[in-house]
JSON list of C-alpha atoms in Angstrom, two decimals:
[
{"chain": "U", "resi": 185, "resn": "UNK", "atom": "CA", "xyz": [0.00, 0.00, 0.00]},
{"chain": "U", "resi": 186, "resn": "UNK", "atom": "CA", "xyz": [1.40, 3.38, -1.02]},
{"chain": "U", "resi": 187, "resn": "UNK", "atom": "CA", "xyz": [1.74, 5.93, 1.75]},
{"chain": "U", "resi": 188, "resn": "UNK", "atom": "CA", "xyz": [2.74, 9.56, 1.41]},
{"chain": "U", "resi": 189, "resn": "UNK", "atom": "CA", "xyz": [3.88, 11.82, 4.26]},
{"chain": "U", "resi": 190, "resn": "UNK", "atom": "CA", "xyz": [4.46, 15.55, 3.72]},
{"chain": "U", "resi": 191, "resn": "UNK", "atom": "CA", "xyz": [6.76, 17.78, 5.75]},
{"chain": "U", "resi": 192, "resn": "UNK", "atom": "CA", "xyz": [8.46, 21.15, 5.54]},
{"chain": "U", "resi": 193, "resn": "UNK", "atom": "CA", "xyz": [5.55, 23.49, 5.98]},
{"chain": "U", "resi": 194, "resn": "UNK", "atom": "CA", "xyz": [5.76, 26.51, 8.24]},
{"chain": "U", "resi": 195, "resn": "UNK", "atom": "CA", "xyz": [5.32, 30.25, 8.54]},
{"chain": "U", "resi": 196, "resn": "UNK", "atom": "CA", "xyz": [7.37, 32.66, 6.44]},
{"chain": "U", "resi": 197, "resn": "UNK", "atom": "CA", "xyz": [7.22, 36.27, 5.39]},
{"chain": "U", "resi": 198, "resn": "UNK", "atom": "CA", "xyz": [6.37, 37.28, 1.86]},
{"chain": "U", "resi": 199, "resn": "UNK", "atom": "CA", "xyz": [9.37, 36.86, -0.41]},
{"chain": "U", "resi": 200, "resn": "UNK", "atom": "CA", "xyz": [10.71, 33.96, 1.61]},
{"chain": "U", "resi": 201, "resn": "UNK", "atom": "CA", "xyz": [11.25, 30.34, 0.64]},
{"chain": "U", "resi": 202, "resn": "UNK", "atom": "CA", "xyz": [10.25, 26.89, 1.84]},
{"chain": "U", "resi": 203, "resn": "UNK", "atom": "CA", "xyz": [10.93, 23.40, 0.59]},
{"chain": "U", "resi": 204, "resn": "UNK", "atom": "CA", "xyz": [8.22, 20.82, 1.04]},
{"chain": "U", "resi": 205, "resn": "UNK", "atom": "CA", "xyz": [9.02, 17.11, 1.08]},
{"chain": "U", "resi": 206, "resn": "UNK", "atom": "CA", "xyz": [6.82, 14.10, 0.45]},
{"chain": "U", "resi": 207, "resn": "UNK", "atom": "CA", "xyz": [8.24, 10.78, 1.56]},
{"chain": "U", "resi": 208, "resn": "UNK", "atom": "CA", "xyz": [6.76, 7.77, -0.18]},
{"chain": "U", "resi": 209, "resn": "UNK", "atom": "CA", "xyz": [6.62, 4.20, 1.03]},
{"chain": "U", "resi": 210, "resn": "UNK", "atom": "CA", "xyz": [5.10, 1.09, -0.46]},
{"chain": "U", "resi": 211, "resn": "UNK", "atom": "CA", "xyz": [6.65, 1.58, -3.89]},
{"chain": "U", "resi": 212, "resn": "UNK", "atom": "CA", "xyz": [9.92, 2.76, -5.40]},
{"chain": "U", "resi": 213, "resn": "UNK", "atom": "CA", "xyz": [10.19, 5.76, -7.67]},
{"chain": "U", "resi": 214, "resn": "UNK", "atom": "CA", "xyz": [12.73, 4.17, -9.97]},
{"chain": "U", "resi": 215, "resn": "UNK", "atom": "CA", "xyz": [10.81, 1.06, -10.86]},
{"chain": "U", "resi": 216, "resn": "UNK", "atom": "CA", "xyz": [7.27, 2.34, -10.73]},
{"chain": "U", "resi": 217, "resn": "UNK", "atom": "CA", "xyz": [5.00, 4.03, -13.21]},
{"chain": "U", "resi": 218, "resn": "UNK", "atom": "CA", "xyz": [3.54, 6.45, -10.70]},
{"chain": "U", "resi": 219, "resn": "UNK", "atom": "CA", "xyz": [3.32, 10.11, -11.49]},
{"chain": "U", "resi": 220, "resn": "UNK", "atom": "CA", "xyz": [3.35, 12.52, -8.56]},
{"chain": "U", "resi": 221, "resn": "UNK", "atom": "CA", "xyz": [2.10, 15.99, -7.87]},
{"chain": "U", "resi": 222, "resn": "UNK", "atom": "CA", "xyz": [1.30, 18.72, -5.39]},
{"chain": "U", "resi": 223, "resn": "UNK", "atom": "CA", "xyz": [-2.07, 20.21, -4.61]},
{"chain": "U", "resi": 224, "resn": "UNK", "atom": "CA", "xyz": [-3.07, 22.98, -2.22]},
{"chain": "U", "resi": 225, "resn": "UNK", "atom": "CA", "xyz": [-6.21, 24.15, -0.52]},
{"chain": "U", "resi": 226, "resn": "UNK", "atom": "CA", "xyz": [-6.55, 27.63, 0.89]},
{"chain": "U", "resi": 227, "resn": "UNK", "atom": "CA", "xyz": [-9.12, 28.40, 3.60]},
{"chain": "U", "resi": 228, "resn": "UNK", "atom": "CA", "xyz": [-12.57, 28.63, 2.08]},
{"chain": "U", "resi": 229, "resn": "UNK", "atom": "CA", "xyz": [-11.40, 27.58, -1.36]},
{"chain": "U", "resi": 230, "resn": "UNK", "atom": "CA", "xyz": [-11.38, 24.40, -3.39]},
{"chain": "U", "resi": 231, "resn": "UNK", "atom": "CA", "xyz": [-8.32, 22.19, -3.66]},
{"chain": "U", "resi": 232, "resn": "UNK", "atom": "CA", "xyz": [-6.25, 23.02, -6.72]},
{"chain": "U", "resi": 233, "resn": "UNK", "atom": "CA", "xyz": [-3.38, 21.40, -8.53]},
{"chain": "U", "resi": 234, "resn": "UNK", "atom": "CA", "xyz": [-0.01, 23.13, -8.21]},
{"chain": "U", "resi": 235, "resn": "UNK", "atom": "CA", "xyz": [2.47, 21.00, -10.15]},
{"chain": "U", "resi": 236, "resn": "UNK", "atom": "CA", "xyz": [3.16, 17.48, -11.25]},
{"chain": "U", "resi": 237, "resn": "UNK", "atom": "CA", "xyz": [6.09, 15.37, -12.40]},
{"chain": "U", "resi": 238, "resn": "UNK", "atom": "CA", "xyz": [5.79, 12.34, -14.61]},
{"chain": "U", "resi": 239, "resn": "UNK", "atom": "CA", "xyz": [7.83, 9.18, -14.65]},
{"chain": "U", "resi": 240, "resn": "UNK", "atom": "CA", "xyz": [9.94, 10.58, -17.50]},
{"chain": "U", "resi": 241, "resn": "UNK", "atom": "CA", "xyz": [10.73, 13.67, -15.44]},
{"chain": "U", "resi": 242, "resn": "UNK", "atom": "CA", "xyz": [8.53, 16.08, -17.40]},
{"chain": "U", "resi": 243, "resn": "UNK", "atom": "CA", "xyz": [6.79, 18.69, -15.28]},
{"chain": "U", "resi": 244, "resn": "UNK", "atom": "CA", "xyz": [3.87, 21.09, -15.45]},
{"chain": "U", "resi": 245, "resn": "UNK", "atom": "CA", "xyz": [2.80, 23.99, -13.26]},
{"chain": "U", "resi": 246, "resn": "UNK", "atom": "CA", "xyz": [-0.13, 26.23, -12.57]},
{"chain": "U", "resi": 247, "resn": "UNK", "atom": "CA", "xyz": [0.39, 29.72, -13.92]},
{"chain": "U", "resi": 248, "resn": "UNK", "atom": "CA", "xyz": [0.09, 31.11, -10.40]},
{"chain": "U", "resi": 249, "resn": "UNK", "atom": "CA", "xyz": [3.31, 29.38, -9.31]},
{"chain": "U", "resi": 250, "resn": "UNK", "atom": "CA", "xyz": [5.24, 29.10, -12.57]},
{"chain": "U", "resi": 251, "resn": "UNK", "atom": "CA", "xyz": [8.72, 30.57, -12.23]},
{"chain": "U", "resi": 252, "resn": "UNK", "atom": "CA", "xyz": [8.54, 30.53, -8.43]},
{"chain": "U", "resi": 253, "resn": "UNK", "atom": "CA", "xyz": [7.96, 26.86, -7.55]},
{"chain": "U", "resi": 254, "resn": "UNK", "atom": "CA", "xyz": [9.97, 23.85, -8.67]},
{"chain": "U", "resi": 255, "resn": "UNK", "atom": "CA", "xyz": [8.83, 20.25, -8.38]},
{"chain": "U", "resi": 256, "resn": "UNK", "atom": "CA", "xyz": [11.46, 17.53, -8.29]},
{"chain": "U", "resi": 257, "resn": "UNK", "atom": "CA", "xyz": [12.06, 14.04, -6.99]},
{"chain": "U", "resi": 258, "resn": "UNK", "atom": "CA", "xyz": [14.97, 12.07, -5.60]},
{"chain": "U", "resi": 259, "resn": "UNK", "atom": "CA", "xyz": [14.64, 8.47, -6.70]},
{"chain": "U", "resi": 260, "resn": "UNK", "atom": "CA", "xyz": [17.32, 7.30, -4.25]},
{"chain": "U", "resi": 261, "resn": "UNK", "atom": "CA", "xyz": [15.41, 8.77, -1.33]},
{"chain": "U", "resi": 262, "resn": "UNK", "atom": "CA", "xyz": [11.96, 8.02, -2.68]},
{"chain": "U", "resi": 263, "resn": "UNK", "atom": "CA", "xyz": [11.01, 11.60, -1.96]},
{"chain": "U", "resi": 264, "resn": "UNK", "atom": "CA", "xyz": [9.14, 14.27, -3.85]},
{"chain": "U", "resi": 265, "resn": "UNK", "atom": "CA", "xyz": [9.95, 17.94, -3.30]},
{"chain": "U", "resi": 266, "resn": "UNK", "atom": "CA", "xyz": [8.39, 21.31, -3.92]},
{"chain": "U", "resi": 267, "resn": "UNK", "atom": "CA", "xyz": [10.81, 24.23, -3.72]},
{"chain": "U", "resi": 268, "resn": "UNK", "atom": "CA", "xyz": [8.81, 27.39, -3.19]},
{"chain": "U", "resi": 269, "resn": "UNK", "atom": "CA", "xyz": [10.52, 30.76, -3.69]},
{"chain": "U", "resi": 270, "resn": "UNK", "atom": "CA", "xyz": [9.24, 34.33, -3.70]},
{"chain": "U", "resi": 271, "resn": "UNK", "atom": "CA", "xyz": [6.30, 33.27, -1.60]},
{"chain": "U", "resi": 272, "resn": "UNK", "atom": "CA", "xyz": [3.19, 35.47, -1.55]},
{"chain": "U", "resi": 273, "resn": "UNK", "atom": "CA", "xyz": [0.38, 35.70, 1.01]},
{"chain": "U", "resi": 274, "resn": "UNK", "atom": "CA", "xyz": [-1.92, 34.08, -1.54]},
{"chain": "U", "resi": 275, "resn": "UNK", "atom": "CA", "xyz": [0.24, 30.94, -1.39]},
{"chain": "U", "resi": 276, "resn": "UNK", "atom": "CA", "xyz": [-1.04, 30.33, 2.13]},
{"chain": "U", "resi": 277, "resn": "UNK", "atom": "CA", "xyz": [-2.69, 26.92, 2.09]},
{"chain": "U", "resi": 278, "resn": "UNK", "atom": "CA", "xyz": [-2.50, 23.32, 3.15]},
{"chain": "U", "resi": 279, "resn": "UNK", "atom": "CA", "xyz": [-0.24, 21.55, 0.68]},
{"chain": "U", "resi": 280, "resn": "UNK", "atom": "CA", "xyz": [-0.80, 17.92, -0.26]},
{"chain": "U", "resi": 281, "resn": "UNK", "atom": "CA", "xyz": [1.16, 15.46, -2.34]},
{"chain": "U", "resi": 282, "resn": "UNK", "atom": "CA", "xyz": [-0.42, 12.72, -4.40]},
{"chain": "U", "resi": 283, "resn": "UNK", "atom": "CA", "xyz": [0.57, 9.79, -6.61]},
{"chain": "U", "resi": 284, "resn": "UNK", "atom": "CA", "xyz": [-1.29, 7.98, -9.35]},
{"chain": "U", "resi": 285, "resn": "UNK", "atom": "CA", "xyz": [-0.55, 5.50, -12.12]},
{"chain": "U", "resi": 286, "resn": "UNK", "atom": "CA", "xyz": [-2.82, 7.29, -14.61]},
{"chain": "U", "resi": 287, "resn": "UNK", "atom": "CA", "xyz": [-0.20, 9.62, -15.97]},
{"chain": "U", "resi": 288, "resn": "UNK", "atom": "CA", "xyz": [-0.33, 12.51, -16.25]},
{"chain": "U", "resi": 289, "resn": "UNK", "atom": "CA", "xyz": [-3.06, 13.20, -13.74]},
{"chain": "U", "resi": 290, "resn": "UNK", "atom": "CA", "xyz": [-2.91, 16.97, -13.89]},
{"chain": "U", "resi": 291, "resn": "UNK", "atom": "CA", "xyz": [-3.83, 19.11, -16.87]},
{"chain": "U", "resi": 292, "resn": "UNK", "atom": "CA", "xyz": [-2.26, 22.57, -16.53]},
{"chain": "U", "resi": 293, "resn": "UNK", "atom": "CA", "xyz": [-2.57, 23.55, -20.18]},
{"chain": "U", "resi": 294, "resn": "UNK", "atom": "CA", "xyz": [-5.12, 26.22, -19.39]},
{"chain": "U", "resi": 295, "resn": "UNK", "atom": "CA", "xyz": [-3.03, 27.83, -16.69]},
{"chain": "U", "resi": 296, "resn": "UNK", "atom": "CA", "xyz": [-5.10, 26.31, -13.92]},
{"chain": "U", "resi": 297, "resn": "UNK", "atom": "CA", "xyz": [-4.25, 22.70, -13.01]},
{"chain": "U", "resi": 298, "resn": "UNK", "atom": "CA", "xyz": [-7.06, 20.22, -12.59]},
{"chain": "U", "resi": 299, "resn": "UNK", "atom": "CA", "xyz": [-6.95, 16.49, -12.17]},
{"chain": "U", "resi": 300, "resn": "UNK", "atom": "CA", "xyz": [-7.91, 14.39, -15.16]},
{"chain": "U", "resi": 301, "resn": "UNK", "atom": "CA", "xyz": [-8.73, 11.36, -13.01]},
{"chain": "U", "resi": 302, "resn": "UNK", "atom": "CA", "xyz": [-12.44, 10.60, -12.87]},
{"chain": "U", "resi": 303, "resn": "UNK", "atom": "CA", "xyz": [-13.52, 11.21, -9.31]},
{"chain": "U", "resi": 304, "resn": "UNK", "atom": "CA", "xyz": [-10.92, 13.89, -8.72]},
{"chain": "U", "resi": 305, "resn": "UNK", "atom": "CA", "xyz": [-8.75, 14.10, -5.63]},
{"chain": "U", "resi": 306, "resn": "UNK", "atom": "CA", "xyz": [-10.48, 11.31, -3.75]},
{"chain": "U", "resi": 307, "resn": "UNK", "atom": "CA", "xyz": [-9.91, 8.88, -6.61]},
{"chain": "U", "resi": 308, "resn": "UNK", "atom": "CA", "xyz": [-6.13, 9.28, -6.80]},
{"chain": "U", "resi": 309, "resn": "UNK", "atom": "CA", "xyz": [-4.14, 6.18, -5.88]},
{"chain": "U", "resi": 310, "resn": "UNK", "atom": "CA", "xyz": [-2.38, 7.81, -2.93]},
{"chain": "U", "resi": 311, "resn": "UNK", "atom": "CA", "xyz": [-2.84, 11.12, -1.07]},
{"chain": "U", "resi": 312, "resn": "UNK", "atom": "CA", "xyz": [-0.95, 12.67, 1.79]},
{"chain": "U", "resi": 313, "resn": "UNK", "atom": "CA", "xyz": [-2.40, 14.32, 4.88]},
{"chain": "U", "resi": 314, "resn": "UNK", "atom": "CA", "xyz": [-0.96, 17.73, 4.11]},
{"chain": "U", "resi": 315, "resn": "UNK", "atom": "CA", "xyz": [1.46, 20.29, 5.52]},
{"chain": "U", "resi": 316, "resn": "UNK", "atom": "CA", "xyz": [0.49, 23.89, 6.29]},
{"chain": "U", "resi": 317, "resn": "UNK", "atom": "CA", "xyz": [2.19, 26.86, 4.65]},
{"chain": "U", "resi": 318, "resn": "UNK", "atom": "CA", "xyz": [1.47, 30.34, 5.97]},
{"chain": "U", "resi": 319, "resn": "UNK", "atom": "CA", "xyz": [2.86, 33.40, 4.26]},
{"chain": "U", "resi": 320, "resn": "UNK", "atom": "CA", "xyz": [2.53, 36.74, 6.01]},
{"chain": "U", "resi": 321, "resn": "UNK", "atom": "CA", "xyz": [2.79, 40.15, 4.36]}
]
């Protein structure tokens, strides 16, 4: 069973940086066909896709974070990362990682990332519990 555990959230001032981590267990990055991604949910708003990375290393981002956030993975550590720079108050949210074998599972072609998996977030193969990011002005 795939399990995902996020860490690295915290409180920062606008313009600051954070790096989120998502440790995976139950499968190995190198020999699996899972794609992975990050979502976030701000208070009072719907969950939205932020970025994803496919098994071939290709990535996609929401326009709102493009140029500021970088998604990456370390196969040796079985860990997914989200480097967040130039943070803005509107980045304040709970951040979640997810994995799914139906690749890619985010469509960011329109600037806003949404999951292509029928059933949405709850239908993804694996979902983390989230880590909170708070950005103050």
